[in-house]
């Protein structure tokens, strides 16, 4: 069903594209096809961004018409680049995608972006930026055990 709804030449539904992309990536109810999964996740991100843009142009100031699908698609594309699922492993791209999804409000992406900065995955280590992302995630309800260090004064916003 998701395959039909996700069809770019058919209904072209962004949420279905995300879900079908995940099913293809992991082989949930179908043969795994990681290359095809990336194409559906990319289509979902593009479609969601287009819907958001149209909503904002129509005067909907807060957006949100497809924000959930957009952030989920971007987050899952980050996972593809991090793990080499359907694309060549690319830590720099993974970190950029995590940051984009984090800046759109996704708490899982906030935690992953923080981890990237903490470990130096995809760029230089930066505990200050890591603490900033971990704090954002925690303020939105996603607390990680063992992260009390993020509240030390030296990691306060400058």
Tab-separated table of C-alpha atoms in Angstrom:
chain	number	residue	atom	x	y	z
A	1	UNK	CA	0.000	0.000	0.000
A	2	UNK	CA	2.753	2.487	0.916
A	3	UNK	CA	4.480	1.665	-2.363
A	4	UNK	CA	1.387	2.781	-4.283
A	5	UNK	CA	0.851	5.938	-2.207
A	6	UNK	CA	4.564	6.781	-2.405
A	7	UNK	CA	4.704	6.504	-6.202
A	8	UNK	CA	6.083	9.808	-7.574
A	9	UNK	CA	3.974	9.270	-10.713
A	10	UNK	CA	0.886	8.530	-8.614
A	11	UNK	CA	-0.333	9.948	-5.298
A	12	UNK	CA	3.222	11.118	-4.425
A	13	UNK	CA	2.411	11.193	-0.689
A	14	UNK	CA	5.373	12.397	1.413
A	15	UNK	CA	4.546	10.387	4.555
A	16	UNK	CA	4.093	7.233	2.483
A	17	UNK	CA	7.442	7.928	0.826
A	18	UNK	CA	9.147	8.096	4.218
A	19	UNK	CA	7.486	4.903	5.444
A	20	UNK	CA	8.089	3.037	2.183
A	21	UNK	CA	11.699	4.230	2.170
A	22	UNK	CA	12.185	2.837	5.679
A	23	UNK	CA	10.513	-0.451	4.695
A	24	UNK	CA	12.802	-0.753	1.677
A	25	UNK	CA	15.887	0.153	3.705
A	26	UNK	CA	15.247	-2.488	6.363
A	27	UNK	CA	13.297	-5.085	4.366
A	28	UNK	CA	10.110	-4.689	6.395
A	29	UNK	CA	7.531	-6.704	4.423
A	30	UNK	CA	9.535	-6.472	1.197
A	31	UNK	CA	12.923	-7.229	-0.273
A	32	UNK	CA	15.513	-4.754	1.038
A	33	UNK	CA	16.601	-2.197	-1.554
A	34	UNK	CA	18.695	0.507	0.081
A	35	UNK	CA	19.310	2.442	-3.137
A	36	UNK	CA	15.585	2.711	-3.793
A	37	UNK	CA	15.044	3.596	-0.118
A	38	UNK	CA	17.281	6.657	-0.458
A	39	UNK	CA	15.383	7.799	-3.544
A	40	UNK	CA	12.040	7.587	-1.691
A	41	UNK	CA	13.423	9.369	1.378
A	42	UNK	CA	14.856	12.089	-0.859
A	43	UNK	CA	11.519	12.443	-2.653
A	44	UNK	CA	9.757	12.735	0.708
A	45	UNK	CA	12.099	15.520	1.799
A	46	UNK	CA	11.627	17.383	-1.487
A	47	UNK	CA	7.836	16.979	-1.450
A	48	UNK	CA	7.561	18.034	2.185
A	49	UNK	CA	9.741	21.083	1.623
A	50	UNK	CA	7.561	22.056	-1.329
A	51	UNK	CA	4.365	21.696	0.729
A	52	UNK	CA	5.894	23.774	3.537
A	53	UNK	CA	6.952	26.471	1.100
A	54	UNK	CA	3.488	26.634	-0.476
A	55	UNK	CA	1.858	26.825	2.963
A	56	UNK	CA	4.116	29.689	4.016
A	57	UNK	CA	3.483	31.509	0.731
A	58	UNK	CA	-0.262	31.088	1.273
A	59	UNK	CA	0.054	33.012	4.525
A	60	UNK	CA	0.310	30.174	7.021
A	61	UNK	CA	2.968	31.807	9.193
A	62	UNK	CA	3.929	28.920	11.452
A	63	UNK	CA	4.297	26.296	8.757
A	64	UNK	CA	3.709	22.738	9.863
A	65	UNK	CA	1.710	21.523	6.877
A	66	UNK	CA	4.343	18.852	6.248
A	67	UNK	CA	7.016	19.643	8.829
A	68	UNK	CA	6.837	16.213	10.467
A	69	UNK	CA	7.436	14.399	7.199
A	70	UNK	CA	10.204	16.826	6.269
A	71	UNK	CA	12.136	16.426	9.515
A	72	UNK	CA	11.676	12.653	9.541
A	73	UNK	CA	12.871	12.330	5.941
A	74	UNK	CA	15.919	14.511	6.636
A	75	UNK	CA	16.721	12.582	9.826
A	76	UNK	CA	16.474	9.256	8.003
A	77	UNK	CA	18.667	10.529	5.170
A	78	UNK	CA	21.232	11.444	7.837
A	79	UNK	CA	21.090	7.851	9.075
A	80	UNK	CA	21.669	6.640	5.500
A	81	UNK	CA	24.799	8.780	5.171
A	82	UNK	CA	26.011	7.794	8.637
A	83	UNK	CA	25.664	4.067	8.031
A	84	UNK	CA	26.204	3.838	4.278
A	85	UNK	CA	22.665	2.609	3.596
A	86	UNK	CA	22.076	3.093	-0.131
A	87	UNK	CA	24.767	5.774	-0.347
A	88	UNK	CA	28.482	5.943	0.351
A	89	UNK	CA	29.211	6.639	4.028
A	90	UNK	CA	29.630	10.371	4.412
A	91	UNK	CA	30.079	11.633	7.985
A	92	UNK	CA	30.065	15.286	6.882
A	93	UNK	CA	26.733	14.906	5.079
A	94	UNK	CA	25.297	12.904	7.982
A	95	UNK	CA	26.167	15.642	10.452
A	96	UNK	CA	24.726	18.339	8.182
A	97	UNK	CA	21.474	16.417	7.764
A	98	UNK	CA	21.246	15.797	11.527
A	99	UNK	CA	21.768	19.504	12.173
A	100	UNK	CA	19.113	20.461	9.634
A	101	UNK	CA	16.561	18.116	11.197
A	102	UNK	CA	17.582	19.307	14.675
A	103	UNK	CA	17.067	22.927	13.667
A	104	UNK	CA	13.578	21.950	12.463
A	105	UNK	CA	12.830	20.668	15.979
A	106	UNK	CA	13.478	16.910	15.835
A	107	UNK	CA	14.766	15.786	19.247
A	108	UNK	CA	16.344	12.570	17.942
A	109	UNK	CA	18.282	14.669	15.449
A	110	UNK	CA	19.312	17.058	18.244
A	111	UNK	CA	20.804	14.129	20.149
A	112	UNK	CA	22.540	12.768	17.049
A	113	UNK	CA	23.919	16.189	16.071
A	114	UNK	CA	25.201	16.562	19.633
A	115	UNK	CA	26.863	13.148	19.425
A	116	UNK	CA	28.511	14.144	16.121
A	117	UNK	CA	30.033	17.228	17.758
A	118	UNK	CA	30.990	15.366	20.909
A	119	UNK	CA	32.782	12.595	18.995
A	120	UNK	CA	34.078	14.641	16.070
A	121	UNK	CA	31.982	12.680	13.573
A	122	UNK	CA	31.857	14.621	10.315
A	123	UNK	CA	33.992	17.494	11.571
A	124	UNK	CA	35.881	18.886	14.530
A	125	UNK	CA	34.917	18.032	18.088
A	126	UNK	CA	33.102	20.839	19.871
A	127	UNK	CA	31.730	20.126	23.339
A	128	UNK	CA	30.097	23.565	23.514
A	129	UNK	CA	27.982	22.891	20.400
A	130	UNK	CA	27.317	19.339	21.608
A	131	UNK	CA	26.055	20.699	24.931
A	132	UNK	CA	23.847	23.194	23.097
A	133	UNK	CA	22.138	20.440	21.084
A	134	UNK	CA	21.833	18.146	24.114
A	135	UNK	CA	20.262	21.017	26.090
A	136	UNK	CA	17.757	21.695	23.312
A	137	UNK	CA	16.772	18.024	23.215
A	138	UNK	CA	16.444	17.873	26.989
A	139	UNK	CA	14.322	21.027	27.075
A	140	UNK	CA	11.983	19.332	24.594
A	141	UNK	CA	11.725	16.212	26.771
A	142	UNK	CA	14.481	13.960	25.415
A	143	UNK	CA	16.889	13.515	28.304
A	144	UNK	CA	19.972	11.327	27.935
A	145	UNK	CA	21.408	9.573	30.990
A	146	UNK	CA	24.869	10.748	31.973
A	147	UNK	CA	24.601	14.161	30.366
A	148	UNK	CA	24.617	16.317	33.488
A	149	UNK	CA	27.892	17.820	32.217
A	150	UNK	CA	25.929	19.863	29.649
A	151	UNK	CA	24.645	22.123	32.442
A	152	UNK	CA	28.108	23.186	33.656
A	153	UNK	CA	28.629	26.945	33.486
A	154	UNK	CA	31.434	26.641	30.952
A	155	UNK	CA	28.889	25.324	28.414
A	156	UNK	CA	26.433	28.189	28.929
A	157	UNK	CA	25.607	30.172	25.777
A	158	UNK	CA	28.221	32.804	25.062
